[in-house]
Coordinates of N, CA, C and O in Angstrom, one line a residue:
W352 N 47.9 -12.3 -17.4 CA 47.2 -12.8 -16.8 C 46.3 -11.7 -16.3 O 46.4 -11.3 -15.1
Y353 N 45.1 -11.5 -16.7 CA 44.1 -10.5 -16.5 C 42.9 -11.0 -16.1 O 42.3 -12.1 -16.8
R354 N 42.5 -10.5 -14.6 CA 41.0 -11.1 -14.4 C 40.4 -10.0 -13.7 O 40.6 -9.3 -12.6
K355 N 39.0 -10.1 -14.2 CA 38.6 -9.2 -13.8 C 37.8 -9.5 -12.4 O 37.1 -10.4 -12.3
E356 N 37.9 -8.3 -11.8 CA 37.5 -8.3 -10.4 C 35.9 -8.6 -10.1 O 35.5 -7.8 -10.8
R357 N 35.6 -9.6 -9.6 CA 33.6 -9.6 -9.2 C 32.9 -8.7 -8.2 O 34.0 -8.7 -7.1
P358 N 32.3 -8.1 -8.5 CA 32.0 -7.2 -7.3 C 31.7 -7.7 -5.7 O 31.2 -9.2 -5.8
T359 N 31.9 -7.4 -4.6 CA 32.0 -8.3 -3.7 C 30.2 -8.3 -3.2 O 29.1 -7.5 -3.9
F360 N 29.9 -9.0 -2.3 CA 28.4 -9.2 -1.8 C 28.0 -7.8 -1.0 O 26.8 -7.4 -1.3
S361 N 29.0 -7.3 -0.6 CA 28.2 -6.1 0.2 C 28.3 -4.8 -1.3 O 27.3 -4.2 -0.7
D362 N 29.0 -4.9 -2.0 CA 28.9 -3.9 -3.4 C 27.5 -3.9 -3.6 O 26.6 -3.3 -4.2
T363 N 27.4 -5.6 -4.3 CA 26.0 -6.1 -4.5 C 24.9 -5.6 -3.9 O 23.5 -4.8 -4.2
L364 N 24.9 -5.9 -2.6 CA 23.5 -5.9 -1.6 C 23.6 -3.8 -1.2 O 22.2 -3.2 -1.3
A365 N 24.6 -2.9 -1.7 CA 24.5 -1.8 -1.3 C 23.9 -1.1 -2.8 O 22.9 -0.5 -2.6
A366 N 24.2 -1.6 -3.7 CA 23.6 -1.1 -5.3 C 22.2 -1.5 -5.1 O 21.0 -1.2 -5.4
T367 N 22.0 -2.7 -4.5 CA 20.4 -3.1 -4.3 C 19.3 -2.0 -3.7 O 18.6 -2.0 -3.9
I368 N 20.4 -2.2 -2.7 CA 19.3 -1.2 -1.5 C 19.3 0.6 -2.1 O 17.9 0.7 -1.8
T369 N 19.9 1.1 -2.8 CA 20.3 2.1 -3.5 C 19.2 2.4 -4.4 O 18.1 3.1 -4.3
A370 N 19.2 0.8 -5.5 CA 18.2 1.0 -6.2 C 16.9 0.6 -5.5 O 15.7 1.6 -6.5
A371 N 16.3 0.2 -4.7 CA 15.0 -0.3 -3.8 C 14.9 1.1 -3.5 O 13.7 1.4 -3.4
R372 N 15.5 1.8 -3.1 CA 15.0 3.5 -2.3 C 14.8 4.4 -3.4 O 13.7 5.0 -3.2
R373 N 15.6 3.9 -4.4 CA 15.1 5.0 -5.7 C 13.8 5.1 -6.5 O 13.0 5.9 -6.7
L374 N 13.6 3.5 -6.4 CA 12.4 3.0 -7.0 C 11.2 3.5 -5.9 O 9.8 4.0 -6.3
A375 N 11.3 3.0 -4.8 CA 10.2 3.8 -3.7 C 10.4 5.1 -3.7 O 8.9 5.4 -3.8
A376 N 10.9 6.0 -3.8 CA 10.8 7.1 -3.8 C 9.9 7.5 -5.4 O 8.6 8.3 -5.4
V377 N 10.5 7.1 -6.1 CA 9.3 7.2 -7.7 C 7.7 6.7 -7.2 O 7.0 7.8 -7.5
L378 N 7.8 5.8 -6.7 CA 6.5 5.4 -6.5 C 5.5 5.7 -5.6 O 3.8 6.0 -5.7
R379 N 6.2 6.4 -4.4 CA 5.4 7.4 -3.9 C 5.5 8.8 -4.4 O 5.1 9.5 -3.1
R380 N 5.8 9.0 -5.4 CA 6.0 10.2 -5.4 C 6.6 11.2 -4.7 O 6.3 12.5 -4.6
R381 N 7.9 10.7 -4.3 CA 8.4 11.4 -3.5 C 9.9 12.4 -4.6 O 10.8 12.6 -4.1
S382 N 10.0 11.7 -5.8 CA 10.8 12.1 -6.2 C 10.5 12.2 -8.1 O 9.9 11.6 -8.4
S383 N 11.3 12.9 -8.5 CA 11.1 13.6 -10.2 C 12.0 12.8 -10.9 O 11.9 13.3 -12.0
E384 N 12.5 11.8 -10.7 CA 13.4 11.2 -11.4 C 12.2 10.5 -12.5 O 11.2 9.8 -11.9
A385 N 12.8 10.2 -13.7 CA 11.9 9.1 -14.9 C 11.6 8.1 -14.0 O 12.8 7.3 -14.1
L386 N 10.6 7.2 -14.4 CA 10.5 5.9 -13.9 C 11.3 4.6 -14.6 O 12.3 3.9 -14.3
D387 N 11.4 5.4 -15.7 CA 12.9 4.5 -17.0 C 14.0 4.0 -16.4 O 14.6 3.5 -16.7
D388 N 14.3 5.3 -16.1 CA 15.7 5.5 -15.7 C 15.8 4.6 -14.3 O 17.0 3.7 -14.6
V389 N 15.0 5.2 -13.2 CA 15.3 4.2 -12.0 C 15.1 2.9 -12.6 O 15.8 1.9 -12.0
L390 N 13.9 2.1 -13.4 CA 14.2 0.8 -13.7 C 14.9 0.5 -14.5 O 15.6 -0.7 -14.3
A391 N 15.9 0.9 -15.2 CA 17.5 0.5 -16.2 C 18.3 0.3 -15.2 O 18.8 -0.9 -14.8
A392 N 18.6 1.2 -13.7 CA 19.3 1.3 -13.2 C 18.9 -0.3 -11.6 O 19.9 -1.0 -11.5
A393 N 17.6 -0.1 -11.4 CA 17.1 -1.6 -10.7 C 17.4 -2.9 -11.4 O 17.6 -3.8 -10.9
A394 N 17.3 -2.8 -12.8 CA 17.5 -4.3 -13.8 C 18.7 -5.0 -13.4 O 18.8 -6.1 -13.7
A395 N 19.9 -3.6 -12.9 CA 21.4 -4.2 -13.2 C 21.7 -4.7 -11.8 O 22.8 -5.4 -11.6
T396 N 20.4 -5.0 -10.9 CA 20.6 -5.6 -9.4 C 20.0 -6.8 -9.6 O 18.9 -7.4 -10.1
P397 N 19.7 -7.6 -7.8 CA 18.8 -8.7 -7.8 C 17.5 -8.2 -7.9 O 16.7 -9.0 -8.2
L398 N 17.1 -7.2 -8.3 CA 15.5 -6.4 -8.4 C 15.6 -6.9 -10.1 O 14.2 -6.6 -10.1
A399 N 16.0 -7.3 -10.7 CA 15.6 -7.7 -11.9 C 14.1 -8.3 -12.3 O 13.8 -8.1 -13.2
G400 N 14.0 -9.2 -11.5 CA 12.7 -9.7 -11.6 C 11.5 -8.8 -11.4 O 10.6 -9.3 -12.3
F401 N 11.8 -8.4 -9.9 CA 10.7 -7.6 -10.0 C 10.5 -6.1 -11.2 O 9.3 -5.9 -11.5
V402 N 11.5 -5.9 -11.6 CA 11.9 -5.0 -12.6 C 11.0 -5.5 -13.9 O 9.6 -5.1 -14.4
T403 N 11.3 -6.5 -14.3 CA 10.7 -7.2 -15.0 C 9.0 -7.3 -15.0 O 8.1 -7.1 -16.2
T404 N 8.9 -7.9 -14.1 CA 7.4 -7.8 -14.0 C 6.5 -6.6 -14.1 O 5.5 -6.1 -14.2
L405 N 7.1 -5.5 -13.0 CA 6.9 -4.0 -13.2 C 6.4 -3.6 -15.2 O 5.8 -2.9 -15.7
R406 N 7.6 -4.4 -15.8 CA 7.7 -3.5 -17.3 C 6.3 -4.4 -17.8 O 5.9 -4.0 -19.1
K407 N 6.1 -5.5 -17.8 CA 4.8 -6.3 -17.7 C 3.5 -5.7 -18.1 O 3.0 -5.7 -19.3
D408 N 3.3 -4.6 -16.9 CA 2.2 -4.1 -17.2 C 2.4 -2.2 -16.9 O 2.0 -1.6 -15.8
I409 N 3.4 -2.0 -17.5 CA 4.0 -0.7 -17.0 C 3.2 0.5 -17.7 O 3.2 1.4 -17.1
A410 N 1.9 0.2 -18.2 CA 0.8 1.1 -19.0 C 0.3 1.2 -17.0 O -0.1 2.6 -17.4
A411 N -0.2 0.4 -16.6 CA -0.9 0.5 -15.2 C 0.2 1.5 -14.3 O -0.9 1.9 -13.3
V412 N 1.3 0.7 -14.5 CA 2.3 1.7 -13.3 C 2.2 3.1 -14.0 O 1.9 3.6 -12.4
N413 N 2.1 3.6 -15.0 CA 2.3 5.0 -15.2 C 1.0 5.4 -15.1 O 1.0 6.9 -14.5
A414 N -0.1 5.0 -15.2 CA -1.3 5.6 -14.7 C -1.8 5.9 -13.4 O -2.1 6.3 -13.0
A415 N -1.1 4.8 -12.5 CA -0.9 4.8 -11.0 C -0.7 6.1 -10.9 O -0.6 6.7 -9.6
L416 N 0.6 6.4 -11.1 CA 1.8 7.6 -10.9 C 1.1 8.5 -11.4 O 1.1 10.1 -10.8
D417 N 0.7 8.5 -12.8 CA 0.1 10.2 -13.5 C -1.6 10.8 -13.0 O -1.7 11.7 -12.9
L418 N -2.7 9.4 -12.6 CA -3.9 10.1 -12.3 C -3.9 10.0 -10.3 O -3.1 9.2 -9.7
P419 N -4.9 10.8 -10.4 CA -5.0 11.2 -9.0 C -5.7 10.4 -8.1 O -5.6 10.6 -6.8
W420 N -6.2 9.4 -8.8 CA -7.3 8.8 -7.8 C -6.3 7.2 -7.0 O -5.4 7.0 -7.5
T421 N -7.2 6.9 -6.2 CA -6.2 5.6 -5.7 C -7.5 5.1 -4.5 O -8.7 5.4 -4.6
T422 N -7.2 3.7 -4.7 CA -8.2 2.9 -3.6 C -7.4 3.0 -2.4 O -8.7 1.4 -1.8
N423 N -7.0 3.3 -1.9 CA -6.8 3.1 -0.2 C -8.0 2.9 0.3 O -8.0 2.2 1.3
P424 N -8.8 4.1 0.2 CA -10.2 3.9 1.4 C -11.0 2.8 1.2 O -10.8 2.2 1.6
A425 N -10.8 2.2 0.3 CA -11.9 0.5 -0.1 C -10.7 -0.5 0.6 O -11.4 -1.3 0.8
E426 N -9.4 -0.8 0.1 CA -8.6 -1.5 1.0 C -8.4 -1.2 2.1 O -8.7 -2.4 2.8
G427 N -8.6 -0.4 2.7 CA -8.6 -0.1 4.4 C -9.7 -1.0 4.7 O -9.8 -1.7 5.7
Q428 N -10.9 -0.6 4.5 CA -12.5 -1.1 4.4 C -12.3 -3.0 4.5 O -13.0 -3.3 5.4
I429 N -11.8 -3.3 3.4 CA -11.6 -4.9 3.2 C -10.4 -5.4 4.1 O -11.0 -6.7 4.7
N430 N -9.3 -4.7 4.1 CA -8.8 -5.2 5.4 C -9.6 -5.4 6.8 O -9.2 -6.1 7.5
R431 N -10.1 -4.2 6.7 CA -11.0 -4.3 8.3 C -12.2 -5.5 8.7 O -12.1 -5.8 9.5
I432 N -12.5 -5.6 7.1 CA -13.8 -7.0 7.2 C -12.9 -8.1 7.3 O -13.7 -9.3 8.3
K433 N -12.3 -8.3 6.8 CA -11.4 -9.5 6.6 C -10.9 -9.7 8.3 O -10.7 -10.6 8.7
M434 N -10.7 -8.8 9.3 CA -9.8 -9.0 10.4 C -11.0 -9.6 11.2 O -11.3 -10.0 11.9
I435 N -12.2 -8.4 11.0 CA -13.4 -9.1 11.9 C -13.8 -10.4 11.6 O -13.8 -11.4 12.7
K436 N -13.6 -11.0 10.1 CA -14.3 -12.3 9.8 C -13.1 -13.3 10.3 O -13.7 -14.3 10.7
R437 N -11.7 -13.2 10.4 CA -11.1 -13.8 10.8 C -11.1 -13.6 12.3 O -10.7 -15.2 12.7
T438 N -11.1 -12.9 13.5 CA -11.2 -13.1 14.9 C -12.7 -14.3 14.6 O -12.6 -14.7 16.2
M439 N -13.5 -14.1 14.2 CA -14.7 -15.0 14.3 C -15.3 -16.4 14.0 O -15.7 -16.9 13.9
Y440 N -14.0 -17.1 13.4 CA -13.9 -17.6 11.9 C -14.3 -19.3 13.1 O -13.7 -19.6 14.0
G441 N -15.5 -19.6 13.0 CA -15.8 -20.9 13.2 C -16.7 -20.6 14.7 O -17.0 -21.6 15.3
Q442 N -17.1 -19.4 15.1 CA -17.7 -19.2 16.3 C -19.0 -18.6 15.9 O -19.7 -18.6 16.8
A443 N -19.1 -17.9 14.9 CA -20.5 -17.1 14.7 C -21.1 -17.4 13.4 O -20.1 -17.5 12.2
G444 N -22.2 -17.0 13.1 CA -22.3 -17.3 11.6 C -22.5 -15.7 11.0 O -22.0 -14.9 11.2
F445 N -23.1 -15.9 9.7 CA -22.9 -14.3 8.5 C -23.8 -13.3 9.6 O -23.5 -12.2 9.5
E446 N -25.0 -13.6 10.6 CA -25.4 -12.2 10.9 C -25.0 -11.8 11.9 O -24.9 -10.6 12.3
L447 N -24.3 -12.6 12.9 CA -23.5 -11.9 13.8 C -21.9 -11.0 13.2 O -21.9 -10.2 13.4
L448 N -21.9 -11.3 12.0 CA -20.7 -11.1 10.8 C -21.0 -9.8 10.8 O -20.6 -8.5 10.4
R449 N -22.4 -9.8 9.8 CA -23.0 -8.5 9.6 C -23.2 -7.4 10.4 O -23.1 -6.0 10.5
A450 N -23.9 -8.0 11.8 CA -24.1 -7.2 12.9 C -22.5 -6.4 13.6 O -22.7 -5.1 13.4
R451 N -21.5 -7.2 13.7 CA -20.0 -6.7 14.1 C -19.9 -5.5 12.8 O -18.9 -4.2 13.5
V452 N -19.7 -5.6 11.6 CA -19.3 -4.9 10.5 C -20.1 -3.7 10.7 O -19.7 -2.7 10.4
L453 N -21.6 -3.8 10.5 CA -22.3 -2.5 10.7 C -22.1 -1.6 11.7 O -21.9 -0.4 11.4
H454 N -21.8 -2.7 13.1 CA -21.8 -1.7 14.1 C -20.5 -0.9 14.2 O -20.2 0.5 14.7
A455 N -19.5 -1.7 13.7 CA -18.0 -1.1 13.5 C -18.0 0.6 12.3 O -16.8 1.0 13.0
A456 N -18.6 0.1 11.8 CA -18.8 1.2 10.5 C -19.2 2.7 11.3 O -19.7 3.0 11.8

């Protein structure tokens, strides 16, 4: 009677962590590995759903990795304005919000 042994939870967790670290390194441009190779390895882990989502718009992912442009400065300003807005919620009108945003800039 032959019974194939199933991977333990710790083996699965270790493989998932390794795949996530490889994927993070590629996406942060700290690795020269091919994105397709890393995605193929990650698809065999519980990250398979995430990999499927990335592959749906792989052209955008590749463009983000290949092109030098970034939206980080704009995203930072948006987050700053949202934080100011949340702290003022229900306490003041648009004019005070406008003054605080312009004063902080």
